[in-house]
Amino acid sequence: KAGVTQTPRYLIKTRGQQVTLSCSPISGHRSVSWYQQTPGQGLQFLFEYFSETQRNKGNFPGRFSGRQFSNSRSEMNVSTLELGDSALYLCASSSHLTGEGFRGYTFGSGTRLTVV
Amino acid sequence: GENVEQHPSTLSVQEGDSAVIKCTYSDSASNYFPWYKQELGKRPQLIIDIRSNVGEKKDQRIAVTLNKTAKHFSLHITETQPEDSAVYFCAASNMAGTASKLTFGTGTRLQVTL
């Protein structure tokens, strides 16, 4: 089956602009999480959505937001972009979050955002 | 919140040798510990995971051990091959309840030399 699909793969934006990234999870997966990966900070959790509800949020400013649609596809939005927002944004999907039914998170290939 | 420390940051081994990467975590409630491999320019891929009710898990050349008392877990790769060269990340999570997140270590760059 198809993996986690993230679009676009690359983005270049100017400071102050906003950006929307998209993630389509593996078919049947209802949980979508977002992570920011930078050389200095590593992989950091942004937020997690399940059945269109945000269930967990990391320590990022309010400029970072997201949503999930009824088909489990998710988008994240970053407003008023700063140079420090340049990073690889990774989306991960999973089918269950608890119990022995959990099979781990599958990551997409990411969107590389460059803010100039 | 959870904090995961990972060592070493870089590791160079000769082909055929073993490699060990160690992680410690701070939150005693964490009960799920995955390991991800990320090759250059590619997505992180889950290679093995372990739950807190198990002390050791093995999958071919890869094994993970967990010491809940000491709050540390390790990745062991035996008979290393050049294709094992990548960055490896450990992570910890509390899978209880209805929401969770992965807290990652800072990564270990493994280089397998011929």
PDB file of C-alpha atoms in Angstrom:
ATOM      1  CA  LYS A   1       0.000   0.000   0.000  1.00  0.00           C
ATOM      2  CA  ALA A   2       1.070   3.588  -0.526  1.00  0.00           C
ATOM      3  CA  GLY A   3       3.187   5.185   2.148  1.00  0.00           C
ATOM      4  CA  VAL A   4       2.865   8.562   3.790  1.00  0.00           C
ATOM      5  CA  THR A   5       2.797  11.266   1.137  1.00  0.00           C
ATOM      6  CA  GLN A   6       3.940  14.802   1.823  1.00  0.00           C
ATOM      7  CA  THR A   7       3.656  17.705  -0.549  1.00  0.00           C
ATOM      8  CA  PRO A   8       5.410  19.725  -1.675  1.00  0.00           C
ATOM      9  CA  ARG A   9       8.882  18.208  -1.296  1.00  0.00           C
ATOM     10  CA  TYR A  10      10.626  21.565  -1.390  1.00  0.00           C
ATOM     11  CA  LEU A  11       9.557  25.117  -0.643  1.00  0.00           C
ATOM     12  CA  ILE A  12      11.339  28.441  -0.624  1.00  0.00           C
ATOM     13  CA  LYS A  13       9.559  31.275   1.126  1.00  0.00           C
ATOM     14  CA  THR A  14      10.401  34.790   2.208  1.00  0.00           C
ATOM     15  CA  ARG A  15      10.381  35.984   5.806  1.00  0.00           C
ATOM     16  CA  GLY A  16       6.938  37.130   6.860  1.00  0.00           C
ATOM     17  CA  GLN A  17       5.082  34.885   4.435  1.00  0.00           C
ATOM     18  CA  GLN A  18       2.986  31.943   5.428  1.00  0.00           C
ATOM     19  CA  VAL A  19       3.135  28.361   4.212  1.00  0.00           C
ATOM     20  CA  THR A  20       0.883  25.312   4.173  1.00  0.00           C
ATOM     21  CA  LEU A  21       2.234  21.777   4.062  1.00  0.00           C
ATOM     22  CA  SER A  22       0.181  18.705   3.305  1.00  0.00           C
ATOM     23  CA  CYS A  23       0.342  15.111   4.511  1.00  0.00           C
ATOM     24  CA  SER A  24      -1.666  12.111   3.352  1.00  0.00           C
ATOM     25  CA  PRO A  25      -1.310   9.198   5.767  1.00  0.00           C
ATOM     26  CA  ILE A  26      -1.229   5.531   4.944  1.00  0.00           C
ATOM     27  CA  SER A  27      -4.697   4.359   4.000  1.00  0.00           C
ATOM     28  CA  GLY A  28      -6.583   3.404   7.149  1.00  0.00           C
ATOM     29  CA  HIS A  29      -4.305   5.330   9.480  1.00  0.00           C
ATOM     30  CA  ARG A  30      -6.187   7.904  11.503  1.00  0.00           C
ATOM     31  CA  SER A  31      -3.359   9.439  13.500  1.00  0.00           C
ATOM     32  CA  VAL A  32      -1.056  12.029  11.973  1.00  0.00           C
ATOM     33  CA  SER A  33       1.842  13.650  13.785  1.00  0.00           C
ATOM     34  CA  TRP A  34       4.150  16.418  12.633  1.00  0.00           C
ATOM     35  CA  TYR A  35       7.823  16.838  13.482  1.00  0.00           C
ATOM     36  CA  GLN A  36      10.394  19.499  12.703  1.00  0.00           C
ATOM     37  CA  GLN A  37      13.905  18.296  11.934  1.00  0.00           C
ATOM     38  CA  THR A  38      16.861  20.664  12.069  1.00  0.00           C
ATOM     39  CA  PRO A  39      20.598  19.986  12.409  1.00  0.00           C
ATOM     40  CA  GLY A  40      20.732  21.900  15.670  1.00  0.00           C
ATOM     41  CA  GLN A  41      17.558  20.735  17.421  1.00  0.00           C
ATOM     42  CA  GLY A  42      17.064  17.287  15.916  1.00  0.00           C
ATOM     43  CA  LEU A  43      13.539  15.919  15.622  1.00  0.00           C
ATOM     44  CA  GLN A  44      10.995  17.881  17.603  1.00  0.00           C
ATOM     45  CA  PHE A  45       7.303  17.152  17.996  1.00  0.00           C
ATOM     46  CA  LEU A  46       4.890  19.763  16.686  1.00  0.00           C
ATOM     47  CA  PHE A  47       1.431  18.252  17.117  1.00  0.00           C
ATOM     48  CA  GLU A  48      -0.672  15.151  16.656  1.00  0.00           C
ATOM     49  CA  TYR A  49      -4.142  14.747  15.194  1.00  0.00           C
ATOM     50  CA  PHE A  50      -6.585  11.905  15.500  1.00  0.00           C
ATOM     51  CA  SER A  51     -10.068  11.896  13.984  1.00  0.00           C
ATOM     52  CA  GLU A  52      -9.830  15.606  13.141  1.00  0.00           C
ATOM     53  CA  THR A  53      -8.915  16.545  16.732  1.00  0.00           C
ATOM     54  CA  GLN A  54      -5.587  17.831  17.956  1.00  0.00           C
ATOM     55  CA  ARG A  55      -4.698  15.551  20.837  1.00  0.00           C
ATOM     56  CA  ASN A  56      -1.184  16.640  21.643  1.00  0.00           C
ATOM     57  CA  LYS A  57       0.906  19.708  21.026  1.00  0.00           C
ATOM     58  CA  GLY A  58       4.617  20.409  21.308  1.00  0.00           C
ATOM     59  CA  ASN A  59       6.376  23.534  22.482  1.00  0.00           C
ATOM     60  CA  PHE A  60       6.154  25.626  19.364  1.00  0.00           C
ATOM     61  CA  PRO A  61       4.740  29.147  19.062  1.00  0.00           C
ATOM     62  CA  GLY A  62       1.193  29.770  17.934  1.00  0.00           C
ATOM     63  CA  ARG A  63       2.460  30.572  14.436  1.00  0.00           C
ATOM     64  CA  PHE A  64       2.514  26.825  13.924  1.00  0.00           C
ATOM     65  CA  SER A  65      -0.923  25.322  13.486  1.00  0.00           C
ATOM     66  CA  GLY A  66      -2.503  22.330  11.876  1.00  0.00           C
ATOM     67  CA  ARG A  67      -5.683  20.542  11.078  1.00  0.00           C
ATOM     68  CA  GLN A  68      -6.936  17.188   9.973  1.00  0.00           C
ATOM     69  CA  PHE A  69      -9.704  16.451   7.537  1.00  0.00           C
ATOM     70  CA  SER A  70     -12.335  13.721   7.624  1.00  0.00           C
ATOM     71  CA  ASN A  71     -10.243  11.605   5.226  1.00  0.00           C
ATOM     72  CA  SER A  72      -7.348  11.804   7.729  1.00  0.00           C
ATOM     73  CA  ARG A  73      -5.252  14.028   5.492  1.00  0.00           C
ATOM     74  CA  SER A  74      -3.547  16.726   7.495  1.00  0.00           C
ATOM     75  CA  GLU A  75      -2.132  20.146   6.846  1.00  0.00           C
ATOM     76  CA  MET A  76       0.175  22.278   8.890  1.00  0.00           C
ATOM     77  CA  ASN A  77       0.485  26.001   8.525  1.00  0.00           C
ATOM     78  CA  VAL A  78       3.255  28.323   9.567  1.00  0.00           C
ATOM     79  CA  SER A  79       2.475  32.026   9.537  1.00  0.00           C
ATOM     80  CA  THR A  80       4.850  34.984   9.639  1.00  0.00           C
ATOM     81  CA  LEU A  81       7.809  32.852   8.650  1.00  0.00           C
ATOM     82  CA  GLU A  82      11.165  33.407  10.316  1.00  0.00           C
ATOM     83  CA  LEU A  83      14.607  32.358   9.134  1.00  0.00           C
ATOM     84  CA  GLY A  84      14.728  29.846  11.994  1.00  0.00           C
ATOM     85  CA  ASP A  85      11.723  28.012  10.587  1.00  0.00           C
ATOM     86  CA  SER A  86      13.923  26.597   7.846  1.00  0.00           C
ATOM     87  CA  ALA A  87      13.797  22.868   8.423  1.00  0.00           C
ATOM     88  CA  LEU A  88      12.632  19.505   7.198  1.00  0.00           C
ATOM     89  CA  TYR A  89       9.021  19.015   8.253  1.00  0.00           C
ATOM     90  CA  LEU A  90       8.122  15.392   8.664  1.00  0.00           C
ATOM     91  CA  CYS A  91       4.719  13.850   8.950  1.00  0.00           C
ATOM     92  CA  ALA A  92       4.142  10.449  10.537  1.00  0.00           C
ATOM     93  CA  SER A  93       1.042   8.288  10.546  1.00  0.00           C
ATOM     94  CA  SER A  94      -0.063   5.352  12.656  1.00  0.00           C
ATOM     95  CA  SER A  95      -3.132   3.190  13.002  1.00  0.00           C
ATOM     96  CA  HIS A  96      -3.417   2.780  16.755  1.00  0.00           C
ATOM     97  CA  LEU A  97      -1.793   4.729  19.552  1.00  0.00           C
ATOM     98  CA  THR A  98      -2.203   2.296  22.418  1.00  0.00           C
ATOM     99  CA  GLY A  99      -1.996  -1.363  23.183  1.00  0.00           C
ATOM    100  CA  GLU A 100      -0.430  -4.232  21.345  1.00  0.00           C
ATOM    101  CA  GLY A 101      -2.188  -3.180  18.155  1.00  0.00           C
ATOM    102  CA  PHE A 102       0.236  -0.307  17.785  1.00  0.00           C
ATOM    103  CA  ARG A 103       2.579  -0.849  14.870  1.00  0.00           C
ATOM    104  CA  GLY A 104       4.709   2.225  15.110  1.00  0.00           C
ATOM    105  CA  TYR A 105       4.866   5.450  13.212  1.00  0.00           C
ATOM    106  CA  THR A 106       5.638   5.603   9.505  1.00  0.00           C
ATOM    107  CA  PHE A 107       7.258   8.794   8.329  1.00  0.00           C
ATOM    108  CA  GLY A 108       6.824  10.565   5.056  1.00  0.00           C
ATOM    109  CA  SER A 109       9.777  11.904   3.085  1.00  0.00           C
ATOM    110  CA  GLY A 110       9.186  15.378   4.406  1.00  0.00           C
ATOM    111  CA  THR A 111       8.915  18.894   3.074  1.00  0.00           C
ATOM    112  CA  ARG A 112      12.112  20.888   3.107  1.00  0.00           C
ATOM    113  CA  LEU A 113      11.257  24.494   3.842  1.00  0.00           C
ATOM    114  CA  THR A 114      13.803  27.210   3.269  1.00  0.00           C
ATOM    115  CA  VAL A 115      13.027  30.701   4.516  1.00  0.00           C
ATOM    116  CA  VAL A 116      15.075  33.492   2.954  1.00  0.00           C
TER     117      VAL A 116
ATOM    118  CA  GLY B   1       8.496  16.387  30.060  1.00  0.00           C
ATOM    119  CA  GLU B   2      10.501  13.516  28.664  1.00  0.00           C
ATOM    120  CA  ASN B   3      14.173  13.993  27.827  1.00  0.00           C
ATOM    121  CA  VAL B   4      16.173  11.476  25.805  1.00  0.00           C
ATOM    122  CA  GLU B   5      19.945  11.507  25.651  1.00  0.00           C
ATOM    123  CA  GLN B   6      21.800   9.526  23.012  1.00  0.00           C
ATOM    124  CA  HIS B   7      25.458   8.519  22.763  1.00  0.00           C
ATOM    125  CA  PRO B   8      27.721   8.535  20.919  1.00  0.00           C
ATOM    126  CA  SER B   9      26.987  11.257  18.406  1.00  0.00           C
ATOM    127  CA  THR B  10      29.280   9.609  15.850  1.00  0.00           C
ATOM    128  CA  LEU B  11      30.470   6.041  15.583  1.00  0.00           C
ATOM    129  CA  SER B  12      32.850   4.514  13.098  1.00  0.00           C
ATOM    130  CA  VAL B  13      33.252   0.760  12.891  1.00  0.00           C
ATOM    131  CA  GLN B  14      34.868  -1.630  10.460  1.00  0.00           C
ATOM    132  CA  GLU B  15      32.694  -3.850   8.346  1.00  0.00           C
ATOM    133  CA  GLY B  16      31.840  -6.982  10.263  1.00  0.00           C
ATOM    134  CA  ASP B  17      32.276  -5.414  13.680  1.00  0.00           C
ATOM    135  CA  SER B  18      29.428  -4.683  16.099  1.00  0.00           C
ATOM    136  CA  ALA B  19      27.989  -1.257  16.853  1.00  0.00           C
ATOM    137  CA  VAL B  20      26.236  -0.201  20.035  1.00  0.00           C
ATOM    138  CA  ILE B  21      24.242   2.987  20.526  1.00  0.00           C
ATOM    139  CA  LYS B  22      22.915   3.934  23.950  1.00  0.00           C
ATOM    140  CA  CYS B  23      20.026   6.104  25.066  1.00  0.00           C
ATOM    141  CA  THR B  24      18.723   7.188  28.428  1.00  0.00           C
ATOM    142  CA  TYR B  25      15.305   8.600  29.176  1.00  0.00           C
ATOM    143  CA  SER B  26      13.961  10.594  32.074  1.00  0.00           C
ATOM    144  CA  ASP B  27      10.239   9.842  32.304  1.00  0.00           C
ATOM    145  CA  SER B  28       9.554   6.568  34.107  1.00  0.00           C
ATOM    146  CA  ALA B  29       6.094   6.532  32.487  1.00  0.00           C
ATOM    147  CA  SER B  30       7.611   5.993  29.031  1.00  0.00           C
ATOM    148  CA  ASN B  31       6.783   2.525  27.794  1.00  0.00           C
ATOM    149  CA  TYR B  32       7.552   2.465  24.068  1.00  0.00           C
ATOM    150  CA  PHE B  33      11.039   2.801  22.619  1.00  0.00           C
ATOM    151  CA  PRO B  34      11.526   2.764  18.841  1.00  0.00           C
ATOM    152  CA  TRP B  35      14.707   3.105  16.844  1.00  0.00           C
ATOM    153  CA  TYR B  36      14.783   4.854  13.486  1.00  0.00           C
ATOM    154  CA  LYS B  37      17.380   4.769  10.732  1.00  0.00           C
ATOM    155  CA  GLN B  38      17.697   7.786   8.472  1.00  0.00           C
ATOM    156  CA  GLU B  39      19.866   7.642   5.391  1.00  0.00           C
ATOM    157  CA  LEU B  40      21.049  10.860   3.825  1.00  0.00           C
ATOM    158  CA  GLY B  41      18.177  12.702   2.202  1.00  0.00           C
ATOM    159  CA  LYS B  42      15.642  10.086   3.156  1.00  0.00           C
ATOM    160  CA  ARG B  43      12.878   9.687   5.694  1.00  0.00           C
ATOM    161  CA  PRO B  44      13.395   8.077   9.096  1.00  0.00           C
ATOM    162  CA  GLN B  45      12.507   4.394   8.957  1.00  0.00           C
ATOM    163  CA  LEU B  46      11.515   2.281  11.928  1.00  0.00           C
ATOM    164  CA  ILE B  47      13.992  -0.560  12.293  1.00  0.00           C
ATOM    165  CA  ILE B  48      13.022  -2.025  15.653  1.00  0.00           C
ATOM    166  CA  ASP B  49      11.008  -1.112  18.707  1.00  0.00           C
ATOM    167  CA  ILE B  50      10.539  -2.421  22.228  1.00  0.00           C
ATOM    168  CA  ARG B  51       7.883  -2.037  24.862  1.00  0.00           C
ATOM    169  CA  SER B  52       8.499  -1.712  28.564  1.00  0.00           C
ATOM    170  CA  ASN B  53       7.192  -5.191  29.329  1.00  0.00           C
ATOM    171  CA  VAL B  54      10.064  -6.736  27.359  1.00  0.00           C
ATOM    172  CA  GLY B  55      13.757  -6.637  28.202  1.00  0.00           C
ATOM    173  CA  GLU B  56      15.190  -7.564  24.840  1.00  0.00           C
ATOM    174  CA  LYS B  57      14.079  -7.917  21.250  1.00  0.00           C
ATOM    175  CA  LYS B  58      16.015  -9.170  18.267  1.00  0.00           C
ATOM    176  CA  ASP B  59      15.502  -9.004  14.516  1.00  0.00           C
ATOM    177  CA  GLN B  60      18.266 -10.644  12.522  1.00  0.00           C
ATOM    178  CA  ARG B  61      21.393  -8.506  13.018  1.00  0.00           C
ATOM    179  CA  ILE B  62      19.614  -5.887  15.100  1.00  0.00           C
ATOM    180  CA  ALA B  63      18.724  -6.121  18.772  1.00  0.00           C
ATOM    181  CA  VAL B  64      17.450  -3.708  21.370  1.00  0.00           C
ATOM    182  CA  THR B  65      17.771  -4.056  25.126  1.00  0.00           C
ATOM    183  CA  LEU B  66      15.860  -2.139  27.762  1.00  0.00           C
ATOM    184  CA  ASN B  67      16.705  -1.574  31.400  1.00  0.00           C
ATOM    185  CA  LYS B  68      13.675   0.048  33.000  1.00  0.00           C
ATOM    186  CA  THR B  69      15.308   0.426  36.396  1.00  0.00           C
ATOM    187  CA  ALA B  70      18.220   2.389  34.981  1.00  0.00           C
ATOM    188  CA  LYS B  71      16.008   4.012  32.335  1.00  0.00           C
ATOM    189  CA  HIS B  72      18.250   3.219  29.447  1.00  0.00           C
ATOM    190  CA  PHE B  73      17.975   1.250  26.236  1.00  0.00           C
ATOM    191  CA  SER B  74      20.493   0.285  23.601  1.00  0.00           C
ATOM    192  CA  LEU B  75      20.656  -0.670  19.950  1.00  0.00           C
ATOM    193  CA  HIS B  76      23.043  -3.430  18.957  1.00  0.00           C
ATOM    194  CA  ILE B  77      23.990  -4.070  15.340  1.00  0.00           C
ATOM    195  CA  THR B  78      26.118  -7.123  14.677  1.00  0.00           C
ATOM    196  CA  GLU B  79      28.131  -7.978  11.570  1.00  0.00           C
ATOM    197  CA  THR B  80      27.857  -4.420  10.314  1.00  0.00           C
ATOM    198  CA  GLN B  81      27.707  -3.793   6.581  1.00  0.00           C
ATOM    199  CA  PRO B  82      28.323  -0.620   4.547  1.00  0.00           C
ATOM    200  CA  GLU B  83      24.565  -0.232   4.024  1.00  0.00           C
ATOM    201  CA  ASP B  84      24.176   0.159   7.787  1.00  0.00           C
ATOM    202  CA  SER B  85      25.827   3.579   7.447  1.00  0.00           C
ATOM    203  CA  ALA B  86      23.187   6.142   8.411  1.00  0.00           C
ATOM    204  CA  VAL B  87      21.983   8.298  11.282  1.00  0.00           C
ATOM    205  CA  TYR B  88      20.175   6.342  13.980  1.00  0.00           C
ATOM    206  CA  PHE B  89      17.661   7.941  16.318  1.00  0.00           C
ATOM    207  CA  CYS B  90      16.240   6.504  19.493  1.00  0.00           C
ATOM    208  CA  ALA B  91      12.943   7.731  20.861  1.00  0.00           C
ATOM    209  CA  ALA B  92      10.727   7.291  23.884  1.00  0.00           C
ATOM    210  CA  SER B  93       7.015   7.618  24.335  1.00  0.00           C
ATOM    211  CA  ASN B  94       4.275   7.019  26.845  1.00  0.00           C
ATOM    212  CA  MET B  95       1.710   5.082  24.876  1.00  0.00           C
ATOM    213  CA  ALA B  96      -0.883   5.120  27.627  1.00  0.00           C
ATOM    214  CA  GLY B  97      -4.055   7.034  27.052  1.00  0.00           C
ATOM    215  CA  THR B  98      -5.259   8.326  23.752  1.00  0.00           C
ATOM    216  CA  ALA B  99      -2.468  10.606  22.716  1.00  0.00           C
ATOM    217  CA  SER B 100       1.251  10.387  22.638  1.00  0.00           C
ATOM    218  CA  LYS B 101       4.333  11.841  21.067  1.00  0.00           C
ATOM    219  CA  LEU B 102       7.824  10.607  20.362  1.00  0.00           C
ATOM    220  CA  THR B 103      10.704  12.332  22.108  1.00  0.00           C
ATOM    221  CA  PHE B 104      13.830  11.727  20.068  1.00  0.00           C
ATOM    222  CA  GLY B 105      17.474  11.504  20.959  1.00  0.00           C
ATOM    223  CA  THR B 106      19.890  13.696  19.045  1.00  0.00           C
ATOM    224  CA  GLY B 107      21.013  10.939  16.707  1.00  0.00           C
ATOM    225  CA  THR B 108      24.127   8.852  16.107  1.00  0.00           C
ATOM    226  CA  ARG B 109      25.923   8.984  12.802  1.00  0.00           C
ATOM    227  CA  LEU B 110      27.189   5.468  12.131  1.00  0.00           C
ATOM    228  CA  GLN B 111      29.841   4.950   9.501  1.00  0.00           C
ATOM    229  CA  VAL B 112      30.808   1.446   8.491  1.00  0.00           C
ATOM    230  CA  THR B 113      34.174   1.377   6.784  1.00  0.00           C
ATOM    231  CA  LEU B 114      35.509  -1.343   4.520  1.00  0.00           C
TER     232      LEU B 114
END
